[in-house]
Every structure is written in structure tokens, then in C-alpha cells.
PDB file of C-alpha atoms in Angstrom:
ATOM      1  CA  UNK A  59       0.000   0.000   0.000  1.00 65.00           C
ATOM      2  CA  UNK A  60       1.627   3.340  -0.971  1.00 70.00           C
ATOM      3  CA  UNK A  61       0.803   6.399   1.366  1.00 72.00           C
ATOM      4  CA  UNK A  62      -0.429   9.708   0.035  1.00 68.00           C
ATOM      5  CA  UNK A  63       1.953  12.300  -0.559  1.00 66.00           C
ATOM      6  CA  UNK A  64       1.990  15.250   1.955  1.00 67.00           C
ATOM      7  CA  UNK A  65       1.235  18.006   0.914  1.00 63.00           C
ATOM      8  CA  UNK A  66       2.800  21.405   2.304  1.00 57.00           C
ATOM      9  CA  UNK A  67      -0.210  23.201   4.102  1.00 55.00           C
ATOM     10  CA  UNK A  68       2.168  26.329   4.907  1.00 56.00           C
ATOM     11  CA  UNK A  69       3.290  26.673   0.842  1.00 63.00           C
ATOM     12  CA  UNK A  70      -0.279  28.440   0.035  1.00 65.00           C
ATOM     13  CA  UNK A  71      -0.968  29.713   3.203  1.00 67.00           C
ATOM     14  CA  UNK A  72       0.013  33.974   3.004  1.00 76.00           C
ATOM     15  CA  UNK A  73       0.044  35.196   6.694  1.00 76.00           C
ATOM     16  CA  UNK A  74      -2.357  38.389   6.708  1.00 78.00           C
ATOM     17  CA  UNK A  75      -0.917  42.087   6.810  1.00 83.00           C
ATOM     18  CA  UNK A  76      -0.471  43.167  10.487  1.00 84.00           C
ATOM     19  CA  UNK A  77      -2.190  46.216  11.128  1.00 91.00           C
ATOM     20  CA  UNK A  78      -0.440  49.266  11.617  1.00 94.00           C
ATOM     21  CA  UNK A  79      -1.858  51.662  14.576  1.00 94.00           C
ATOM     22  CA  UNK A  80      -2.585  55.120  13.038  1.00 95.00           C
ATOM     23  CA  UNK A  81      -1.703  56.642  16.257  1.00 94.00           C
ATOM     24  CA  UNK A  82       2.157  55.390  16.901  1.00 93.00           C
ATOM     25  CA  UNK A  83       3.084  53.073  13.878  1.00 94.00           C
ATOM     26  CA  UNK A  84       3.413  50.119  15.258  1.00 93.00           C
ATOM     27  CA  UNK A  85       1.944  46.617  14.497  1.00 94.00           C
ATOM     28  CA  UNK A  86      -1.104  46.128  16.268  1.00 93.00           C
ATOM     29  CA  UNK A  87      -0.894  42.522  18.219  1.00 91.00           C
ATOM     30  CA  UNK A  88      -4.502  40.437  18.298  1.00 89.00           C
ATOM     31  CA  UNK A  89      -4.484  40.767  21.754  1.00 90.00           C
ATOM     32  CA  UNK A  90      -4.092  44.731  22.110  1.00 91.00           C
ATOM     33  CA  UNK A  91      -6.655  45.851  19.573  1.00 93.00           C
ATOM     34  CA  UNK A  92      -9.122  48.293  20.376  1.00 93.00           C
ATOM     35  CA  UNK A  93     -11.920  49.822  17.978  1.00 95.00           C
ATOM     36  CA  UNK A  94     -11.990  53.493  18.642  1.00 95.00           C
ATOM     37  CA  UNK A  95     -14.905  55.219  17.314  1.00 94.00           C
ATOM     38  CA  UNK A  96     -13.898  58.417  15.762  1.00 94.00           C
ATOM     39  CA  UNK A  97     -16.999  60.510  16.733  1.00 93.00           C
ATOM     40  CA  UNK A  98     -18.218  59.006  20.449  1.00 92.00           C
ATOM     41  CA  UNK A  99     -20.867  55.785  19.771  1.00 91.00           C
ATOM     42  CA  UNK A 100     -22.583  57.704  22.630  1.00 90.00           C
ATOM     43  CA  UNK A 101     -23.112  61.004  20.593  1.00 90.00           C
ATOM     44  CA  UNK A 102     -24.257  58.507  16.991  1.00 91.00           C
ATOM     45  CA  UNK A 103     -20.816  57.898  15.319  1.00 90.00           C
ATOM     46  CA  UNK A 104     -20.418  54.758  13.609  1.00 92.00           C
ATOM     47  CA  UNK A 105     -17.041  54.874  12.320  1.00 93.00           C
ATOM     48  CA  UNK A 106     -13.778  52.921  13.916  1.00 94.00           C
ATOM     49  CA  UNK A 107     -10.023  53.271  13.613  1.00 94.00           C
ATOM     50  CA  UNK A 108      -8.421  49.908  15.064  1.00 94.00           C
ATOM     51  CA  UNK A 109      -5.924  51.273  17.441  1.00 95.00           C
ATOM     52  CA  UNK A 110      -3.582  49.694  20.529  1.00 93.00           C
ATOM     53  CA  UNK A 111      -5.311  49.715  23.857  1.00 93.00           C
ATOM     54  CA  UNK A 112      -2.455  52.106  25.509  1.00 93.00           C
ATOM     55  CA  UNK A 113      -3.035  54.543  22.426  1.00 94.00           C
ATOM     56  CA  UNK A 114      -6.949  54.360  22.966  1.00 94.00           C
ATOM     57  CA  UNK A 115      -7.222  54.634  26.230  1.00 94.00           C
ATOM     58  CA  UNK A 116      -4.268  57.175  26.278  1.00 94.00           C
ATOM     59  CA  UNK A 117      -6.713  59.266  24.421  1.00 95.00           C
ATOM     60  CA  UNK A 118      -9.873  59.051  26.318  1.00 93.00           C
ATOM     61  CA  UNK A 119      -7.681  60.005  29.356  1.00 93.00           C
ATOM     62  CA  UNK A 120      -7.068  62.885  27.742  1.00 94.00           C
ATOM     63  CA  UNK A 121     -10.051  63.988  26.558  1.00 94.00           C
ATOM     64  CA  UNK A 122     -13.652  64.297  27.031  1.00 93.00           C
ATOM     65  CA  UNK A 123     -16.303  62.509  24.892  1.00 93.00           C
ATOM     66  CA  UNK A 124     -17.224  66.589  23.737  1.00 94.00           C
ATOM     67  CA  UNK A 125     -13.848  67.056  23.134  1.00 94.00           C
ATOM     68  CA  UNK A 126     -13.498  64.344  20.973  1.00 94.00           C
ATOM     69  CA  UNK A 127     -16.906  64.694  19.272  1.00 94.00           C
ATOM     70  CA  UNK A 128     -16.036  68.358  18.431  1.00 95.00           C
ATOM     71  CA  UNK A 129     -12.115  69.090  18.369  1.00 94.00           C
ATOM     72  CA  UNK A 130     -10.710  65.492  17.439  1.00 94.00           C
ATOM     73  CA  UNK A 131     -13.102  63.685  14.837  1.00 93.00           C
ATOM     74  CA  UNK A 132     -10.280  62.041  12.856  1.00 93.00           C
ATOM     75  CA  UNK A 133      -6.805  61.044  13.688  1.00 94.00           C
ATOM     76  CA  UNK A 134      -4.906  63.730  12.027  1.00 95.00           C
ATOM     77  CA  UNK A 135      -6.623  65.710  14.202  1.00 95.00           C
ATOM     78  CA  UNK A 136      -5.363  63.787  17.262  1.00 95.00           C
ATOM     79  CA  UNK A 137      -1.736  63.729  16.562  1.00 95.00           C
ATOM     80  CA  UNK A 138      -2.117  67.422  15.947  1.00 96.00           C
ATOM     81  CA  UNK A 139      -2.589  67.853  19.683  1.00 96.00           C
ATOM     82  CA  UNK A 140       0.489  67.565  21.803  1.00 96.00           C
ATOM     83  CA  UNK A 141      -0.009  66.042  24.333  1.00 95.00           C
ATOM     84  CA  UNK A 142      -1.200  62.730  22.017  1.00 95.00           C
ATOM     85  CA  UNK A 143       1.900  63.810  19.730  1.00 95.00           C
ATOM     86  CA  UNK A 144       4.549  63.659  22.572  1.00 96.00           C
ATOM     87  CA  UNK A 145       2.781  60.064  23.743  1.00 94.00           C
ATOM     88  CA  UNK A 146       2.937  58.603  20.581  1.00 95.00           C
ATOM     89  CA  UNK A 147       6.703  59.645  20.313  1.00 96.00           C
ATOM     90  CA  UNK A 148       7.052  57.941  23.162  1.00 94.00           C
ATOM     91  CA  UNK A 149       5.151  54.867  22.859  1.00 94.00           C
ATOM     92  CA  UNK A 150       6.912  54.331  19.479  1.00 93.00           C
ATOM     93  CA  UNK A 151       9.710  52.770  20.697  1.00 94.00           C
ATOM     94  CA  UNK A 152       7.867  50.451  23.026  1.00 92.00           C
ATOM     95  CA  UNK A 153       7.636  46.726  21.368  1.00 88.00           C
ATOM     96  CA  UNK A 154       4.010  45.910  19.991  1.00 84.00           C
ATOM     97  CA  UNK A 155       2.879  43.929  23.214  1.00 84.00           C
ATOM     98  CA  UNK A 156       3.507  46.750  24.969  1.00 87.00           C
ATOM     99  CA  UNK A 157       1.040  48.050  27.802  1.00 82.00           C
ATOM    100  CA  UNK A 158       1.105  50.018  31.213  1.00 78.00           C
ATOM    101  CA  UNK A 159      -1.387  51.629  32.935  1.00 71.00           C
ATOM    102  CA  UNK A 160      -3.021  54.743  31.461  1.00 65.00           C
ATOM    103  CA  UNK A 161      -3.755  57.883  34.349  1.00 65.00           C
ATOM    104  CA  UNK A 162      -6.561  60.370  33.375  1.00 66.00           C
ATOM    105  CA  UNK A 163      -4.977  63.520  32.978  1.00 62.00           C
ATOM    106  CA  UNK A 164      -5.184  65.863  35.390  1.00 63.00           C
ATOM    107  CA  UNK A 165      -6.999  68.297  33.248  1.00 61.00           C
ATOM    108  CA  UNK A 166      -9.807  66.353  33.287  1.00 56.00           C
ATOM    109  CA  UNK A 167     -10.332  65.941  36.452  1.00 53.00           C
TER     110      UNK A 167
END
């Protein structure tokens, strides 16, 4: 009886693009992904920028729901301000799995 040939499952199989986060530049793991929604869900916007968690929760420390709604609808807009311009410096050269606690900014308070 003559076996079957094997066949190389990894020859056709193309890994996927990683995603690149808008904010910093780095690859975006599985694990750190975040949707953002570029205009609040909570004030009817629909549309989402995948981003990592520190850079998305970075900017809702930073900023009101308003704030976002009215001064910060897209992310050129964001990286304009800078405070989210001097983070994302930072965070740049942390690897992708990156992730440490984000404090709300003490001009929200």
C-alpha cells in the first residue's frame, strides 16, 4: 500500500498584513486591539479606527467625549494635539505587546 503524498499546508498559506496603529506606527498585536470610534458611539458615530489599547485609552484620558466629538473627529486631528503627539513619540519605541497603565490627565479631572 503506498501512502499519500503530503502536501505542504504552509506553501499556500500567506500570513495576513499586520495592522499598523494610526496613532504610533506600530503593528497592532490580536491581543491589544481596540476599535476606537472616531466621533463618540454615545453622541451617533459609527465609524472605527483599530488602534492599541495604551493609544486608545491614552486618548480618552485625555479627553472628554465633547472634546473628541467636536475638536478630534479624525486622527490627524489627534496627533495634531500635543499632548497625544509627545505620547505617541514615546510609545513608538515600546515593542508591539507593549502596555502600562493609562492615568486620566489631570486636566480632566
Amino acid at each position: 500500500m503506498t501512502r499519500k503524498p503530503r502536501y505542504d499546508v504552509v506553501s499556500w498559506y500567506e500570513q495576513p498584513e499586520p495592522e499598523i496603529c494610526p496613532l504610533c506606527g506600530r503593528d497592532i498585536p490580536q491581543d491589544q486591539r481596540d476599535e476606537h470610534h472616531l466621533v463618540p458611539k454615545s453622541r451617533g458615530g459609527r465609524q472605527t479606527q483599530s488602534l492599541h489599547r495604551i493609544c486608545h485609552r491614552q486618548i480618552h484620558a485625555l479627553f472628554s467625549e465633547a472634546e473628541i466629538e467636536k475638536s478630534f473627529p479624525t486622527m490627524d486631528a489627534l496627533l495634531e494635539h500635543p499632548e497625544i503627539r509627545k505620547f505617541a513619540a514615546w510609545v513608538a519605541k515600546k515593542p508591539p505587546g507593549f502596555y502600562d497603565g493609562t492615568k486620566r490627565s489631570n486636566r480632566r479631572r
